């Protein structure tokens, strides 16, 4: 998990994709890499998820590939077999969390309340997806959670985009942000990878600004 945390912190932003056409999986990953992000969360919202994870992992073994929207143990198993480095769930499902931990699959489960955070802490987890971030209070909520849960870091996702990601990334308890704004549905489904590359470059520029401010540049 430590390697994943380091890679996520370095990237700052993890693009979330719902890939319909499996043949677009590798070109999508290539566009993200050209844009400057060597990570992707492939969601189990489409039937192409497992094969997309497999193809991306084979094409780019150094890329951090997560399986997202994992709702059950079968999906978790299939994702890891296909090459996923870690599992992301939208909500806190203790059965899936227990299953992943037993099998040593790194997992970042979704939470949106203090009670869910404490359940996750009970499993020894300290990096949690905060979802759906904007709808449940966004930055205000994340800041409020910092005081009682000072050891927990979040990966907020849901409603994050180029206009608010800068502010999210400045929160001390945010490790990285997830989002689909670099991968507009139409651009992906129609194979406009140049658009995805440009949006990714802009996202990376924003994270570089945050880094610059942190380092006093
Ligand atoms: C996810 O599955 O993590 C989110 O649905 C992504 O949220 P977004 O589409 O609002 O970025």
Short mmCIF file of C-alpha atoms and ligand atoms in Angstrom, two decimals:
data_model
loop_
_atom_site.label_atom_id
_atom_site.label_comp_id
_atom_site.label_asym_id
_atom_site.label_seq_id
_atom_site.Cartn_x
_atom_site.Cartn_y
_atom_site.Cartn_z
CA UNK A 1 0.00 0.00 0.00
CA UNK A 2 2.90 2.37 0.73
CA UNK A 3 4.04 2.32 -2.91
CA UNK A 4 0.51 3.08 -4.05
CA UNK A 5 0.25 5.97 -1.59
CA UNK A 6 3.53 7.40 -2.85
CA UNK A 7 2.47 7.08 -6.50
CA UNK A 8 -0.93 8.65 -5.79
CA UNK A 9 0.64 11.51 -3.87
CA UNK A 10 3.05 12.12 -6.76
CA UNK A 11 0.25 12.11 -9.32
CA UNK A 12 -2.10 14.24 -7.17
CA UNK A 13 -4.96 13.43 -9.50
CA UNK A 14 -6.32 10.07 -10.60
CA UNK A 15 -8.51 10.06 -13.71
CA UNK A 16 -11.68 7.98 -13.41
CA UNK A 17 -12.91 6.23 -16.55
CA UNK A 18 -15.96 4.24 -17.58
CA UNK A 19 -14.65 2.52 -20.70
CA UNK A 20 -17.31 1.14 -23.02
CA UNK A 21 -15.16 0.15 -25.97
CA UNK A 22 -12.34 -2.09 -24.81
CA UNK A 23 -10.31 -1.17 -27.87
CA UNK A 24 -10.10 2.36 -26.51
CA UNK A 25 -8.60 1.29 -23.19
CA UNK A 26 -4.94 1.41 -24.22
CA UNK A 27 -5.27 4.58 -26.37
CA UNK A 28 -6.98 6.24 -23.39
CA UNK A 29 -4.19 5.22 -21.03
CA UNK A 30 -1.63 6.43 -23.56
CA UNK A 31 -3.37 9.83 -23.80
CA UNK A 32 -3.36 10.20 -20.00
CA UNK A 33 0.34 9.37 -19.92
CA UNK A 34 1.10 11.87 -22.68
CA UNK A 35 -0.85 14.40 -20.65
CA UNK A 36 1.34 13.67 -17.64
CA UNK A 37 -0.71 11.28 -15.50
CA UNK A 38 0.55 7.73 -15.17
CA UNK A 39 -2.50 6.42 -13.31
CA UNK A 40 -6.12 5.52 -13.99
CA UNK A 41 -9.15 4.21 -12.15
CA UNK A 42 -11.13 1.94 -14.45
CA UNK A 43 -14.65 1.63 -13.09
CA UNK A 44 -16.74 -1.51 -13.06
CA UNK A 45 -19.59 0.47 -14.52
CA UNK A 46 -19.15 -1.12 -17.89
CA UNK A 47 -18.66 -4.66 -19.07
CA UNK A 48 -15.32 -3.70 -20.54
CA UNK A 49 -13.77 -2.92 -17.15
CA UNK A 50 -11.94 -6.19 -16.51
CA UNK A 51 -10.51 -6.51 -20.02
CA UNK A 52 -9.59 -2.82 -20.05
CA UNK A 53 -7.62 -3.24 -16.82
CA UNK A 54 -5.88 -6.27 -18.34
CA UNK A 55 -4.93 -4.52 -21.56
CA UNK A 56 -3.71 -1.33 -19.86
CA UNK A 57 -1.66 -3.31 -17.33
CA UNK A 58 0.00 -5.30 -20.10
CA UNK A 59 0.65 -2.27 -22.31
CA UNK A 60 1.96 -0.07 -19.49
CA UNK A 61 3.32 -2.17 -16.62
CA UNK A 62 4.57 0.97 -14.83
CA UNK A 63 1.12 2.58 -14.79
CA UNK A 64 -0.88 2.66 -11.55
CA UNK A 65 -4.15 0.98 -12.53
CA UNK A 66 -7.01 0.91 -10.04
CA UNK A 67 -10.33 -0.87 -10.31
CA UNK A 68 -13.15 1.48 -9.33
CA UNK A 69 -16.83 1.10 -8.47
CA UNK A 70 -16.07 -2.37 -7.12
CA UNK A 71 -19.27 -3.58 -5.47
CA UNK A 72 -18.53 -7.18 -4.59
CA UNK A 73 -15.83 -9.78 -3.99
CA UNK A 74 -16.13 -11.31 -7.47
CA UNK A 75 -15.31 -7.97 -9.08
CA UNK A 76 -12.42 -7.45 -6.65
CA UNK A 77 -10.95 -10.85 -7.55
CA UNK A 78 -11.37 -10.33 -11.28
CA UNK A 79 -9.79 -6.87 -11.11
CA UNK A 80 -6.69 -8.05 -9.27
CA UNK A 81 -6.33 -11.06 -11.57
CA UNK A 82 -6.54 -8.69 -14.53
CA UNK A 83 -3.69 -6.61 -13.12
CA UNK A 84 -5.28 -3.90 -10.97
CA UNK A 85 -2.90 -2.53 -8.33
CA UNK A 86 -5.70 -1.63 -5.95
CA UNK A 87 -9.44 -1.65 -5.40
CA UNK A 88 -11.65 1.40 -4.98
CA UNK A 89 -15.23 1.14 -3.75
CA UNK A 90 -17.87 3.88 -3.82
CA UNK A 91 -19.25 3.04 -0.37
CA UNK A 92 -18.05 1.31 2.74
CA UNK A 93 -18.85 -2.39 2.30
CA UNK A 94 -17.25 -4.25 5.21
CA UNK A 95 -17.58 -7.63 3.45
CA UNK A 96 -15.60 -6.40 0.44
CA UNK A 97 -13.07 -4.65 2.67
CA UNK A 98 -12.54 -7.80 4.76
CA UNK A 99 -12.24 -9.91 1.60
CA UNK A 100 -9.61 -7.61 0.08
CA UNK A 101 -7.58 -7.35 3.27
CA UNK A 102 -7.60 -11.13 3.73
CA UNK A 103 -6.19 -11.53 0.25
CA UNK A 104 -3.80 -8.60 0.64
CA UNK A 105 -5.46 -6.60 -2.12
CA UNK A 106 -4.81 -2.92 -1.42
CA UNK A 107 -8.16 -1.18 -1.04
CA UNK A 108 -9.37 2.40 -0.78
CA UNK A 109 -12.99 2.17 0.30
CA UNK A 110 -15.48 4.98 -0.05
CA UNK A 111 -16.80 6.82 3.00
CA UNK A 112 -18.96 9.85 3.50
CA UNK A 113 -19.70 9.97 7.25
CA UNK A 114 -17.71 9.91 10.50
CA UNK A 115 -19.26 6.52 11.32
CA UNK A 116 -17.96 5.03 8.07
CA UNK A 117 -14.53 6.56 8.65
CA UNK A 118 -14.42 4.89 12.05
CA UNK A 119 -15.45 1.55 10.56
CA UNK A 120 -12.60 1.87 8.07
CA UNK A 121 -10.19 2.79 10.86
CA UNK A 122 -11.32 -0.37 12.64
CA UNK A 123 -9.86 -2.29 9.70
CA UNK A 124 -6.62 -0.34 10.00
CA UNK A 125 -7.29 1.73 6.87
CA UNK A 126 -6.02 5.28 6.76
CA UNK A 127 -6.54 6.28 3.13
CA UNK A 128 -10.18 6.56 2.18
CA UNK A 129 -12.14 7.69 -0.82
CA UNK A 130 -14.45 10.57 0.10
CA UNK A 131 -17.46 10.14 -2.15
CA UNK A 132 -19.53 11.79 -3.58
CA UNK A 133 -17.47 14.71 -2.41
CA UNK A 134 -19.20 17.81 -3.74
CA UNK A 135 -22.66 16.47 -2.93
CA UNK A 136 -21.78 15.72 0.70
CA UNK A 137 -20.05 18.91 1.68
CA UNK A 138 -16.83 18.98 -0.31
CA UNK A 139 -13.90 20.92 1.10
CA UNK A 140 -15.88 22.22 4.10
CA UNK A 141 -16.63 18.67 5.19
CA UNK A 142 -13.09 17.45 4.51
CA UNK A 143 -11.68 20.27 6.67
CA UNK A 144 -14.17 19.46 9.43
CA UNK A 145 -13.07 15.80 9.38
CA UNK A 146 -9.39 16.73 9.77
CA UNK A 147 -9.66 17.53 13.47
CA UNK A 148 -11.14 14.28 14.80
CA UNK A 149 -9.42 12.06 12.23
CA UNK A 150 -5.96 13.56 12.00
CA UNK A 151 -4.38 10.28 10.85
CA UNK A 152 -6.79 9.73 7.97
CA UNK A 153 -6.18 10.99 4.46
CA UNK A 154 -8.78 11.25 1.77
CA UNK A 155 -9.08 10.78 -1.95
CA UNK A 156 -12.12 12.97 -2.66
CA UNK A 157 -14.05 12.09 -5.79
CA UNK A 158 -17.39 13.16 -7.20
CA UNK A 159 -17.99 16.58 -8.67
CA UNK A 160 -14.33 17.55 -8.75
CA UNK A 161 -13.18 19.41 -11.84
CA UNK A 162 -10.70 21.97 -13.14
CA UNK A 163 -12.43 24.78 -11.23
CA UNK A 164 -12.31 23.27 -7.73
CA UNK A 165 -9.43 20.75 -7.78
CA UNK A 166 -6.85 23.39 -6.80
CA UNK A 167 -8.68 24.08 -3.53
CA UNK A 168 -9.13 20.37 -2.80
CA UNK A 169 -5.45 19.67 -3.35
CA UNK A 170 -4.54 22.33 -0.85
CA UNK A 171 -6.32 20.50 1.99
CA UNK A 172 -3.71 18.89 4.23
CA UNK A 173 -5.71 15.67 4.60
CA UNK A 174 -6.21 15.20 0.83
CA UNK A 175 -3.67 12.84 -0.68
CA UNK A 176 -5.02 12.98 -4.23
CA UNK A 177 -8.26 13.78 -6.03
CA UNK A 178 -10.19 11.47 -8.30
CA UNK A 179 -12.35 12.60 -11.15
CA UNK A 180 -13.63 12.02 -14.62
CA UNK A 181 -13.35 15.60 -15.87
CA UNK A 182 -10.27 14.82 -17.98
CA UNK A 183 -12.20 12.06 -19.72
CA UNK A 184 -15.46 13.50 -21.08
CA UNK A 185 -17.83 10.67 -22.01
CA UNK A 186 -18.20 11.83 -25.61
CA UNK A 187 -14.46 12.26 -26.14
CA UNK A 188 -13.83 8.75 -24.86
CA UNK A 189 -16.68 7.06 -26.70
CA UNK A 190 -15.73 8.76 -29.97
CA UNK A 191 -12.01 8.24 -29.55
CA UNK A 192 -10.99 11.92 -29.30
CA UNK A 193 -7.84 11.19 -27.33
CA UNK A 194 -6.31 14.58 -28.18
CA UNK A 195 -9.04 16.24 -26.07
CA UNK A 196 -8.31 13.89 -23.18
CA UNK A 197 -4.59 14.57 -23.44
CA UNK A 198 -5.15 18.36 -23.36
CA UNK A 199 -7.52 18.18 -20.36
CA UNK A 200 -5.01 15.97 -18.57
CA UNK A 201 -2.21 18.46 -19.23
CA UNK A 202 -4.37 21.22 -17.73
CA UNK A 203 -5.08 19.08 -14.65
CA UNK A 204 -1.36 18.41 -14.21
CA UNK A 205 -0.62 22.14 -14.51
CA UNK A 206 -3.04 22.79 -11.64
CA UNK A 207 -1.36 20.20 -9.45
CA UNK A 208 2.04 21.64 -10.29
CA UNK A 209 0.78 25.04 -9.09
CA UNK A 210 -0.30 23.49 -5.78
CA UNK A 211 3.12 21.85 -5.46
CA UNK A 212 4.82 25.15 -6.28
CA UNK A 213 2.85 26.93 -3.53
CA UNK A 214 3.69 24.15 -1.05
CA UNK A 215 7.38 24.53 -1.82
CA UNK A 216 7.15 28.31 -1.68
CA UNK A 217 7.98 28.74 -5.37
C1 LIG B 1 -16.26 7.90 -9.18
O1 LIG B 1 -16.72 6.84 -9.51
O2 LIG B 1 -15.23 7.97 -8.51
C2 LIG B 1 -16.98 9.15 -9.51
O3 LIG B 1 -18.21 8.90 -10.08
C3 LIG B 1 -16.25 10.11 -10.36
O4 LIG B 1 -16.92 11.27 -10.12
P1 LIG B 1 -17.00 12.40 -11.22
O5 LIG B 1 -17.53 11.76 -12.47
O6 LIG B 1 -17.96 13.42 -10.63
O7 LIG B 1 -15.63 12.96 -11.39
#
